[in-house]
XYZ file of C-alpha atoms in Angstrom:
745
model
C 0.080 0.003 -0.001
C 2.989 2.268 -0.115
C 1.989 3.457 -3.689
C -1.384 4.897 -2.613
C 0.065 8.243 -2.630
C -0.063 8.244 -6.536
C 2.752 8.632 -9.185
C 5.837 10.423 -8.501
C 5.325 12.541 -11.687
C 2.470 15.126 -11.391
C 1.697 18.713 -12.370
C 1.332 20.260 -8.923
C 4.467 22.348 -8.171
C 6.755 19.330 -8.268
C 5.527 18.104 -4.951
C 5.438 14.358 -5.460
C 3.779 13.845 -2.046
C 0.665 16.060 -2.841
C -1.844 13.070 -2.770
C -0.537 11.982 0.647
C -1.062 15.525 2.001
C -4.413 15.866 0.518
C -5.527 12.702 2.342
C -3.929 13.690 5.497
C -5.606 17.189 5.599
C -9.085 16.003 4.369
C -11.897 16.236 7.161
C -13.214 12.917 5.855
C -11.963 9.647 6.794
C -10.540 7.669 3.835
C -10.340 3.945 4.341
C -9.168 1.136 2.131
C -10.503 -2.309 2.702
C -9.340 -5.514 0.993
C -11.667 -8.140 -0.337
C -12.329 -9.610 3.205
C -13.187 -6.266 4.715
C -9.861 -5.965 6.488
C -8.510 -2.261 6.827
C -5.346 -1.788 4.813
C -5.242 1.862 5.134
C -6.975 4.620 6.950
C -6.378 8.327 6.898
C -5.360 10.497 9.974
C -8.889 12.084 10.041
C -9.934 8.990 11.956
C -8.085 10.328 15.084
C -10.292 13.595 15.038
C -13.640 11.837 14.298
C -13.317 8.361 16.121
C -10.392 8.886 18.518
C -8.287 5.966 17.044
C -4.761 6.239 15.418
C -4.388 4.814 11.986
C -2.210 2.101 13.457
C -5.094 0.976 15.816
C -7.309 0.081 12.955
C -4.928 -1.269 10.281
C -5.282 -5.033 10.060
C -8.650 -5.234 11.873
C -11.896 -6.022 10.163
C -14.032 -2.974 9.614
C -17.271 -5.027 10.365
C -16.075 -5.305 14.017
C -16.486 -1.562 14.705
C -19.988 -1.259 13.113
C -23.047 -1.269 15.421
C -24.726 -4.755 15.487
C -28.019 -3.351 14.407
C -26.386 -1.738 11.360
C -24.170 -4.427 10.152
C -26.784 -6.126 7.849
C -27.309 -2.723 6.041
C -23.576 -2.181 5.523
C -22.989 -5.760 4.205
C -25.919 -5.321 1.783
C -24.265 -2.270 0.306
C -21.060 -4.164 -0.163
C -22.785 -7.126 -1.750
C -24.555 -4.800 -4.177
C -21.258 -3.452 -5.494
C -19.573 -4.920 -8.601
C -15.823 -5.242 -8.995
C -15.697 -2.421 -11.635
C -15.799 1.312 -10.603
C -19.262 2.705 -11.014
C -21.813 4.453 -9.033
C -20.850 4.420 -5.347
C -23.184 3.139 -2.660
C -24.077 5.349 0.197
C -24.970 3.999 3.652
C -25.525 5.502 7.175
C -24.362 3.363 10.097
C -23.098 3.754 13.680
C -19.417 3.272 14.283
C -17.836 2.652 17.716
C -15.525 5.501 18.874
C -12.422 4.832 20.940
C -14.333 5.814 23.984
C -17.001 3.147 23.308
C -19.597 5.531 22.309
C -21.303 5.391 18.947
C -20.928 7.887 16.054
C -23.240 8.102 12.922
C -21.159 8.063 9.759
C -22.304 8.493 6.343
C -20.078 6.399 4.036
C -19.484 6.336 0.352
C -18.413 2.887 -0.817
C -16.797 2.145 -4.205
C -15.358 -1.188 -5.205
C -11.863 -1.201 -6.977
C -11.096 -4.903 -7.355
C -9.198 -4.543 -10.640
C -7.147 -1.638 -9.342
C -3.558 -2.727 -8.515
C -3.067 -0.242 -5.920
C -6.406 -0.440 -4.016
C -7.355 -4.078 -4.767
C -10.571 -3.741 -2.656
C -12.996 -1.151 -1.620
C -12.401 2.594 -1.131
C -14.623 4.047 1.640
C -15.000 7.697 2.338
C -16.744 8.511 5.526
C -18.094 11.681 7.283
C -20.063 12.276 10.474
C -23.769 12.606 9.873
C -25.058 15.978 11.027
C -26.498 16.335 14.401
C -29.994 16.824 12.974
C -29.631 13.708 10.955
C -28.354 11.837 13.888
C -31.182 12.940 16.088
C -33.703 11.936 13.343
C -32.103 8.512 13.038
C -32.246 8.100 16.862
C -35.822 9.369 16.928
C -36.858 6.976 14.260
C -35.266 4.074 16.185
C -36.995 5.263 19.510
C -40.423 5.587 17.789
C -39.864 2.000 16.339
C -39.053 0.688 19.818
C -41.886 2.607 21.375
C -44.366 1.240 18.886
C -43.099 -2.301 19.582
C -43.425 -1.580 23.371
C -46.996 -0.246 23.063
C -47.970 -3.251 20.885
C -46.579 -5.644 23.342
C -48.372 -3.996 26.310
C -51.635 -3.613 24.383
C -51.374 0.245 24.782
C -52.938 2.877 22.663
C -52.147 6.533 22.727
C -54.592 9.462 22.671
C -54.262 13.162 22.379
C -57.154 15.456 23.481
C -57.552 19.085 22.441
C -59.801 20.265 25.118
C -60.568 23.575 23.450
C -61.947 22.017 20.334
C -62.855 18.599 22.034
C -60.837 16.875 19.265
C -59.301 13.633 20.284
C -56.574 12.058 18.093
C -55.971 8.353 18.489
C -53.343 6.001 17.209
C -54.258 2.798 15.302
C -53.401 0.640 18.232
C -56.283 2.078 20.073
C -58.866 1.837 17.291
C -57.659 -1.556 16.358
C -58.179 -2.614 20.059
C -61.800 -2.042 19.607
C -62.194 -3.133 15.990
C -62.891 0.324 14.615
C -61.340 2.386 11.867
C -60.204 5.902 12.951
C -63.246 7.380 10.940
C -65.562 4.941 12.563
C -64.496 5.828 16.084
C -64.879 9.616 15.428
C -62.612 12.428 16.457
C -64.635 14.000 19.257
C -64.562 13.100 23.015
C -68.378 12.623 22.861
C -67.794 9.797 20.278
C -65.667 8.121 22.775
C -68.052 8.552 25.586
C -70.863 6.835 23.675
C -68.901 3.661 23.867
C -68.481 3.570 27.556
C -70.519 0.959 29.343
C -73.403 2.489 31.500
C -72.218 0.857 34.654
C -68.861 2.576 34.286
C -69.887 5.963 32.859
C -70.251 7.802 36.306
C -66.879 6.370 37.474
C -65.340 7.397 34.380
C -66.818 11.096 34.333
C -65.916 11.511 38.003
C -62.328 10.343 37.582
C -61.804 12.673 34.722
C -63.614 15.706 36.494
C -61.469 15.239 39.648
C -58.239 15.366 37.565
C -59.356 18.300 35.329
C -60.124 20.293 38.477
C -56.652 19.345 39.815
C -57.975 17.258 42.844
C -55.869 14.346 41.601
C -52.507 14.275 39.898
C -53.534 12.235 36.985
C -56.746 10.817 35.526
C -57.071 7.004 35.930
C -59.999 4.707 35.478
C -60.981 1.072 34.533
C -64.248 0.477 32.585
C -65.631 -1.102 29.648
C -65.966 0.084 26.029
C -68.120 -1.338 23.308
C -66.349 -2.948 20.423
C -67.451 -2.893 16.814
C -68.701 -6.431 17.158
C -71.037 -5.348 20.036
C -69.027 -6.964 22.892
C -67.613 -5.246 25.868
C -63.927 -4.861 26.345
C -62.314 -3.895 29.689
C -59.745 -1.076 29.293
C -57.591 1.038 31.669
C -57.220 4.690 30.833
C -54.473 6.926 32.309
C -54.053 10.519 31.249
C -52.876 13.896 32.432
C -53.580 17.538 31.602
C -50.277 18.765 29.974
C -51.207 22.336 29.140
C -53.254 24.924 30.848
C -54.071 28.619 30.252
C -52.797 31.314 32.566
C -56.140 31.075 34.519
C -55.814 27.419 35.010
C -58.237 26.480 32.145
C -57.268 23.045 30.746
C -56.059 23.110 27.156
C -54.651 19.767 26.421
C -54.478 16.354 27.747
C -52.584 13.134 26.635
C -52.757 9.522 27.861
C -52.955 5.969 27.110
C -55.630 3.143 26.907
C -54.583 -0.365 27.945
C -56.468 -3.581 27.010
C -56.950 -5.326 30.374
C -59.927 -7.415 29.223
C -58.437 -10.754 29.956
C -56.945 -9.732 33.317
C -60.230 -8.025 34.426
C -62.510 -10.959 33.474
C -60.036 -13.299 35.259
C -60.224 -11.005 38.391
C -64.173 -10.925 38.344
C -64.181 -14.768 38.047
C -61.800 -15.259 40.756
C -63.639 -12.713 42.971
C -66.993 -14.639 42.372
C -65.266 -17.882 43.148
C -63.748 -16.312 46.276
C -67.077 -15.146 47.358
C -68.642 -18.460 46.877
C -65.970 -20.358 48.866
C -65.271 -17.833 51.604
C -68.633 -16.081 52.410
C -70.803 -19.110 52.961
C -72.409 -22.196 51.325
C -73.128 -21.919 47.574
C -76.043 -23.462 45.876
C -76.215 -23.914 42.014
C -79.462 -22.892 40.282
C -80.610 -22.885 36.757
C -83.686 -20.747 35.999
C -85.848 -20.365 33.060
C -85.607 -16.630 32.115
C -89.278 -15.851 32.050
C -91.711 -14.407 34.708
C -91.379 -16.049 38.088
C -88.022 -17.805 37.143
C -89.132 -21.406 37.154
C -86.344 -23.617 38.535
C -84.898 -25.989 35.918
C -82.045 -27.392 38.078
C -80.729 -27.128 41.567
C -77.673 -28.676 43.279
C -78.106 -31.327 45.830
C -76.881 -29.161 48.761
C -79.934 -26.990 48.537
C -81.584 -28.957 51.252
C -78.610 -28.467 53.614
C -78.734 -24.696 52.994
C -82.514 -23.860 52.480
C -84.298 -26.888 53.590
C -85.979 -27.740 50.348
C -85.474 -31.084 48.444
C -84.172 -30.802 44.866
C -87.219 -32.816 43.751
C -89.746 -30.406 45.183
C -88.052 -27.283 43.649
C -87.650 -28.882 40.239
C -91.186 -30.276 40.240
C -92.676 -27.313 38.335
C -94.909 -26.419 41.242
C -92.335 -23.956 42.787
C -90.959 -20.926 41.122
C -87.797 -19.267 42.331
C -89.657 -15.904 42.781
C -91.826 -17.708 45.476
C -88.805 -18.287 47.580
C -87.659 -14.682 47.504
C -88.807 -12.588 50.502
C -91.728 -10.494 49.505
C -90.079 -7.334 50.684
C -87.155 -7.942 48.213
C -89.216 -9.505 45.284
C -89.925 -6.356 43.244
C -86.572 -4.894 43.756
C -84.893 -8.080 42.535
C -86.940 -7.997 39.355
C -86.134 -4.494 38.742
C -82.240 -5.058 39.199
C -82.242 -8.161 37.025
C -84.230 -6.335 34.171
C -81.937 -3.375 34.490
C -78.732 -5.413 34.260
C -80.189 -7.247 31.259
C -81.117 -4.052 29.520
C -77.410 -2.864 29.700
C -76.403 -6.003 27.843
C -74.818 -7.567 30.799
C -74.018 -11.305 30.314
C -73.450 -11.530 34.039
C -76.180 -10.801 36.666
C -75.146 -9.728 40.060
C -78.039 -8.053 42.005
C -77.744 -6.660 45.505
C -78.095 -9.202 48.234
C -81.642 -10.268 48.974
C -83.473 -12.601 51.238
C -84.689 -16.192 50.788
C -87.437 -17.822 52.835
C -86.324 -21.348 53.894
C -88.565 -24.384 54.131
C -89.042 -23.925 57.804
C -89.831 -20.216 57.560
C -86.350 -18.819 58.527
C -84.816 -15.958 56.541
C -81.412 -16.278 54.899
C -79.630 -13.555 53.040
C -78.022 -14.601 49.716
C -75.661 -13.165 47.118
C -76.413 -14.102 43.490
C -73.869 -14.549 40.666
C -75.536 -15.718 37.406
C -74.746 -15.768 33.740
C -77.299 -15.634 30.873
C -77.336 -18.583 28.537
C -78.086 -18.129 24.920
C -79.797 -20.792 23.025
C -80.533 -20.202 19.344
C -79.620 -16.554 19.673
C -82.268 -15.965 22.396
C -81.906 -15.520 26.216
C -83.655 -18.532 27.637
C -81.904 -19.479 30.942
C -79.857 -17.993 33.665
C -77.364 -20.277 35.394
C -75.700 -19.322 38.586
C -75.239 -19.754 42.277
C -76.502 -18.316 45.515
C -74.048 -17.822 48.377
C -75.533 -17.852 51.889
C -74.252 -14.650 53.428
C -76.469 -14.441 56.475
C -73.667 -14.402 58.914
C -71.899 -11.596 56.830
C -75.135 -9.568 56.926
C -75.387 -10.018 60.628
C -71.745 -8.595 60.984
C -72.581 -5.869 58.578
C -75.533 -4.784 60.731
C -73.260 -4.896 63.907
C -70.684 -2.999 61.990
C -73.236 -0.424 60.947
C -74.500 -0.101 64.510
C -70.934 0.502 65.630
C -70.430 3.047 62.904
C -73.630 4.917 64.065
C -72.255 4.913 67.631
C -68.872 6.165 66.503
C -70.504 8.736 64.207
C -72.487 10.045 67.113
C -69.321 10.286 69.195
C -67.641 11.861 66.095
C -70.464 14.556 65.838
C -71.139 15.065 69.546
C -67.515 15.813 70.736
C -66.702 19.436 71.467
C -63.314 19.133 69.626
C -63.059 19.476 65.833
C -62.521 16.214 64.251
C -61.523 15.575 60.630
C -60.358 12.669 58.382
C -58.012 13.239 55.606
C -55.376 11.608 53.349
C -52.558 12.857 51.247
C -55.080 14.065 48.729
C -57.068 16.292 51.072
C -60.001 16.082 53.611
C -62.413 13.379 53.457
C -64.823 14.149 56.356
C -65.354 16.458 59.280
C -67.830 16.875 62.137
C -70.184 19.793 62.903
C -67.871 21.162 65.579
C -65.272 21.706 62.773
C -67.695 23.862 60.846
C -68.437 25.890 63.993
C -64.772 26.381 65.007
C -63.701 27.485 61.595
C -66.783 29.384 60.538
C -67.388 27.341 57.378
C -70.974 26.866 56.116
C -70.968 23.248 54.929
C -69.019 20.007 54.902
C -68.652 20.308 51.098
C -66.981 23.723 51.418
C -64.712 22.498 54.138
C -63.620 19.562 51.986
C -62.401 21.902 49.281
C -59.725 23.343 51.381
C -56.171 22.111 52.172
C -55.023 21.794 55.847
C -52.600 24.652 55.374
C -55.444 26.770 53.986
C -56.941 26.933 57.553
C -53.947 28.681 58.792
C -52.220 32.068 58.285
C -49.246 31.963 55.708
C -46.764 31.656 58.624
C -46.803 30.308 62.119
C -45.653 32.273 65.188
C -42.250 30.751 65.027
C -41.828 32.084 61.405
C -42.132 28.830 59.459
C -44.479 28.610 56.568
C -47.673 26.979 57.392
C -47.806 24.814 54.278
C -44.232 23.421 54.697
C -44.874 22.835 58.394
C -48.140 21.265 57.930
C -46.816 18.834 55.259
C -43.958 17.892 57.657
C -46.386 17.050 60.556
C -48.603 15.070 58.097
C -45.567 13.082 56.895
C -44.439 12.393 60.495
C -47.807 11.095 61.375
C -47.926 8.760 58.223
C -44.490 7.500 59.050
C -44.580 7.382 63.008
C -48.317 6.620 63.386
C -49.009 10.030 65.101
C -48.037 13.612 65.665
C -48.928 16.041 68.333
C -48.170 19.844 68.125
C -49.577 23.306 68.726
C -50.756 25.261 65.777
C -52.097 28.594 64.829
C -55.348 28.252 62.891
C -57.298 30.862 60.953
C -61.163 30.944 60.652
C -63.024 31.786 57.480
C -63.364 35.325 58.585
C -59.585 35.766 59.058
C -59.497 35.669 62.891
C -56.771 33.436 64.361
C -56.871 31.067 67.281
C -54.330 28.814 69.041
C -55.006 25.075 68.972
C -53.659 21.763 69.958
C -53.533 19.201 67.163
C -53.224 15.528 67.358
C -52.895 13.393 64.213
C -53.345 9.707 64.328
C -52.839 7.154 61.487
C -55.550 4.669 60.613
C -56.894 2.715 57.741
C -59.866 4.292 55.814
C -61.643 2.042 53.262
C -58.434 0.067 52.800
C -56.073 3.107 52.442
C -53.876 4.986 54.812
C -55.445 8.227 56.311
C -55.121 10.462 59.233
C -57.675 11.308 61.981
C -57.108 14.882 63.155
C -58.385 16.254 66.534
C -58.250 20.044 66.788
C -58.787 21.504 70.207
C -59.236 25.342 70.660
C -56.817 26.408 73.523
C -57.530 30.151 73.604
C -58.661 30.102 77.221
C -55.655 27.910 78.246
C -53.320 30.377 76.489
C -55.044 33.285 78.190
C -54.774 31.567 81.497
C -51.086 30.880 80.894
C -50.553 34.613 80.129
C -52.323 35.584 83.357
C -50.190 33.094 85.304
C -46.962 34.491 83.577
C -48.091 38.014 84.514
C -48.760 36.917 88.097
C -45.304 35.306 88.130
C -43.788 38.618 87.025
C -45.652 40.441 89.681
C -44.514 37.925 92.218
C -40.956 38.344 91.114
C -41.279 42.151 91.531
C -42.671 41.565 95.169
C -39.825 39.209 95.705
C -37.265 41.959 94.834
C -39.038 44.414 97.070
C -38.873 42.008 100.008
C -35.264 41.234 99.259
C -34.112 44.820 98.971
C -36.514 47.777 99.817
C -38.413 46.568 102.773
C -35.576 44.674 104.394
C -33.180 47.694 103.918
C -35.788 50.027 105.606
C -36.222 47.703 108.396
C -32.528 47.442 109.058
C -32.280 51.115 109.006
C -35.028 51.405 111.617
C -33.207 48.868 113.740
C -29.921 50.857 113.341
C -31.515 54.192 114.471
C -33.363 52.528 117.332
C -30.087 50.958 118.540
C -28.408 54.496 118.249
C -31.095 56.103 120.285
C -30.819 53.519 122.865
C -27.101 54.171 123.257
C -27.464 57.935 123.536
C -30.418 57.937 125.914
C -30.377 57.183 129.725
C -34.175 57.444 130.102
C -35.453 53.921 131.195
C -38.950 54.598 129.806
C -37.528 55.408 126.364
C -35.294 52.259 126.723
C -38.484 50.149 127.133
C -39.990 51.572 123.982
C -36.867 51.040 121.979
C -36.693 47.592 123.065
C -40.163 46.997 121.788
C -39.290 48.651 118.489
C -36.149 46.434 118.169
C -38.150 43.316 118.841
C -40.873 44.168 116.209
C -38.326 45.155 113.765
C -36.447 41.946 114.172
C -39.691 40.031 113.821
C -40.588 42.035 110.640
C -37.142 41.236 109.295
C -37.685 37.603 109.845
C -41.165 37.705 108.417
C -39.888 39.353 105.116
C -37.220 36.755 104.903
C -39.818 33.940 105.144
C -42.053 35.737 102.756
C -39.114 36.129 100.443
C -38.439 32.447 100.698
C -42.115 31.657 99.823
C -41.840 33.830 96.746
C -38.829 31.813 95.763
C -40.713 28.582 96.003
C -43.570 29.838 94.013
C -41.043 30.996 91.190
C -38.982 27.832 91.317
C -39.244 25.064 88.645
C -38.825 21.292 88.686
C -35.446 21.765 87.168
C -34.281 23.261 90.472
C -34.433 19.913 92.223
C -30.907 18.522 92.744
C -28.884 16.159 94.976
C -28.374 17.864 98.382
C -26.053 16.836 101.307
C -28.370 16.517 104.259
C -25.565 16.497 106.836
C -23.983 19.825 105.556
C -27.465 21.480 105.513
C -28.276 20.523 109.122
C -24.781 21.317 110.404
C -24.887 24.755 109.106
C -28.454 25.519 110.385
C -27.578 24.016 113.903
C -24.633 26.370 114.110
C -26.869 29.331 113.189
C -29.643 28.556 115.810
C -27.092 27.703 118.628
C -25.702 31.272 118.161
C -29.139 32.810 118.066
C -30.405 31.024 121.106
C -27.471 30.349 123.443
C -29.824 29.443 126.322
C -31.246 26.472 124.355
C -29.767 22.983 124.308
C -29.463 21.247 120.880
C -28.586 17.580 120.781
C -27.818 15.327 117.709
C -28.542 11.673 118.571
C -27.224 10.070 115.476
C -24.957 10.653 112.543
C -26.580 12.000 109.415
C -27.058 9.484 106.535
C -24.321 9.866 103.956
C -26.735 9.407 101.082
C -27.876 12.622 99.404
C -31.495 13.611 99.178
C -33.515 15.013 96.448
C -34.261 18.605 97.226
C -33.449 22.337 96.384
C -31.037 24.885 97.741
C -33.932 26.048 100.057
C -33.874 22.808 102.017
C -32.058 24.945 104.687
C -35.175 27.052 105.212
C -37.140 23.888 106.175
C -34.953 23.102 109.036
C -34.107 26.642 110.066
C -37.902 27.202 110.575
C -38.399 23.930 112.414
C -35.408 24.490 114.801
C -36.354 28.068 115.599
C -39.960 27.087 116.041
C -38.886 24.356 118.582
C -37.274 27.151 120.717
C -39.628 30.163 120.054
C -42.746 28.326 121.149
C -41.067 26.410 123.892
C -42.565 27.255 127.503
C -39.482 25.851 129.474
C -36.837 27.702 131.123
C -34.253 25.782 129.132
C -35.591 24.626 125.688
C -34.291 21.297 124.710
C -34.162 20.184 121.030
C -33.105 16.711 119.833
C -32.311 15.917 116.083
C -31.944 12.334 114.769
C -32.099 10.693 111.200
C -32.631 7.329 109.922
C -32.763 5.762 106.498
C -35.910 3.725 105.552
C -36.068 2.162 102.061
C -35.660 5.004 99.503
C -36.273 7.822 102.109
C -34.501 9.673 104.907
C -36.557 10.452 108.054
C -35.527 13.421 110.189
C -37.010 13.817 113.555
C -36.811 17.178 115.484
C -38.208 16.749 119.050
C -38.633 19.482 121.652
C -39.604 19.664 125.349
C -42.389 22.346 124.822
C -46.176 22.404 125.556
C -46.759 20.063 122.512
C -49.595 20.418 119.948
C -53.082 18.970 120.373
C -54.095 16.404 117.730
C -57.015 18.501 116.560
C -54.553 21.491 115.686
C -51.900 19.575 113.800
C -53.162 20.242 110.463
C -53.979 23.938 111.171
C -50.348 24.779 112.141
C -49.197 24.124 108.473
C -51.879 26.617 107.332
C -53.645 24.092 105.082
C -56.485 25.632 103.199
C -55.387 29.225 104.326
C -53.510 31.800 102.375
C -50.023 32.347 103.796
C -50.010 35.473 105.941
C -53.727 35.078 106.926
C -53.107 31.493 108.063
C -54.802 30.431 111.356
C -51.671 28.550 112.170
C -48.532 29.740 113.949
C -47.374 31.659 110.843
C -46.065 31.254 107.341
C -42.920 29.584 108.508
C -44.513 26.246 108.903
C -46.607 26.893 105.692
C -43.323 27.330 103.826
C -41.956 24.106 105.366
C -44.787 21.927 104.002
C -44.851 23.682 100.575
C -41.062 22.942 100.193
C -41.071 19.389 101.540
C -44.154 18.747 99.225
C -42.339 20.016 96.161
C -39.563 17.480 96.909
C -41.830 14.588 96.924
C -41.500 14.273 100.664
C -43.841 14.788 103.679
C -43.855 16.462 107.112
C -46.051 15.667 110.132
C -46.330 16.194 113.850
C -46.270 13.481 116.583
C -46.373 13.558 120.379
C -43.008 13.593 122.325
C -42.479 11.591 125.440
C -42.989 12.671 128.066
C -43.996 16.063 126.691
C -43.472 18.252 123.722
C -43.832 17.757 119.972
C -41.802 15.875 117.213
C -41.807 17.246 113.789
C -41.056 14.348 111.304
C -39.591 15.132 107.928
C -39.373 12.493 105.165
C -37.236 13.248 102.003
C -36.596 11.066 99.057
C -33.102 9.793 98.576
C -31.139 9.713 95.431
C -31.707 6.521 93.515
């Protein structure tokens, strides 16, 4: 192949290599193949177009690089070539690039078998334009789609909703046996073919999608074929174009032939009902007035009490067995289903009177038999569903009961799924100010709320998050701000609960108006703020003023020698000290009222009692304080104000003691998960009938009929710790205050 460059002598500037340069600079791929299709030469343009170097391809068979789907076309072109130069053959085919992708090439093939230089075929190739490549791919895609649609029994339709014109492919019309012209090009032509039993279902499904209540249109129903039979089809479609105002303009979709599957399902359903719902008795009736019985299965006596001989004697008609209250209805239903050209008859359940006068509910499945082109008989079976009817009545009774509960509750109750609301009670309409259930069901959950919630989140996004949580976890509980139809807002508690509604997952929502509770919480918060202000006043202003009074009284006492004035000053000092103590206790009461459960911690009881004993011994040096046992090392559950409990009890044991030398004994023991502290004194004791009153139970702090708010504070604190305090008699005299505190588990 070294001579492919051409003769050494030429007329182009003396450059003997001009042919080789021409091939090297050409944007097209020039390839020489021998008679076996092996590449003997390829120009350097192959690198730019396919990514190979010429050396990569030389010696390989060209066919190995052609797409398998295109090899037959390429081979046909080669076979059609003669050995002599003539008109070239042109073919388009996909060739594998070096990166394993495919490139469409248009190749010009010319055989040169007699040429001593080429001795094979000369192929000149260039990439097909992007447009041609897309067209080729589109043609392939259409061919594959057509094969897929044919294999799946699918037909495509396209509905211009402005003109009502519907275009259908041949697969759809062939499915029903019509030509395109016979089937018509209007939706109304299509609607005329819909079986009467499925027309309402079809129209409702279409209307729900057109009004955007469902994401797509889907329905199973029967269409009349050209031969007059009925074929089950499944239609799916979607509005793909709407005007700016939402008016639908165009819809597309598919029809699928599901006749075989649907008829198999119906047959299976009938058989399932026959074998699962109750005993089945086979009948054959003459299809005339009264329905004379031609045949009945042997088990009729077991189910209805009649012998087959009696029913087939000609003296009894089937209509005579039907309960008189159901007879006319049954005649009308059978006649109606026959008029709609049904070959199967399935009336609503009806009652049969048995031989002994009992009533049994039955479900009929029968089929018309044609003899000589006329309907002469019905053959079918009756399934005894008496027990099922009893369960249905019980279920209906329960449903009425739950419906009453649903309606009578003072909370708003709704039922909804991912597509929207399904039901609501009257309280819902009252709460949201909506006139009717129908008007309520048109709204989405987030449309009953302001655009944003108090925390700044969007109501729609937040509602969808709560709904999804309930579907995944089974429930969701949260506070929500709702909005009534008049625009007013109100706070609510919402509980979502998952349940199954008519075989599909749904949510039950309870909405409780908590406006009053929120108002109460705000009042409590305001009271806490006021109490906090009072606490600060007790801590600073009043206490500071009393200390100032005490300081001046002591100064006057030091500078005055008048004994009468000294008595008055002593009275002032005693009352001022009492007032200071009173403000301290009141301040501690305010701290208790402002405290939270989080303030409870582990407290070392020994340290608290040691500190308080040290303080009271200094304040009352004439009293005797004795600790009988060591304090338990185990901490107790309390707050930092536990010291106030023992301070008040220890001071109370001295202040209300009538002995010259007050004696106070402290002991502690551990019992199960509690520490019991006993503070005993030798005072006058407390009568049993007064023991409740001393803690100020039922009173209001400062106005307590007890000994003061100190003991009221003691009980309040111990109660908040989960403990208890009580009074017992001391032997031989005095009282014992018993404090029980929970230990750390």
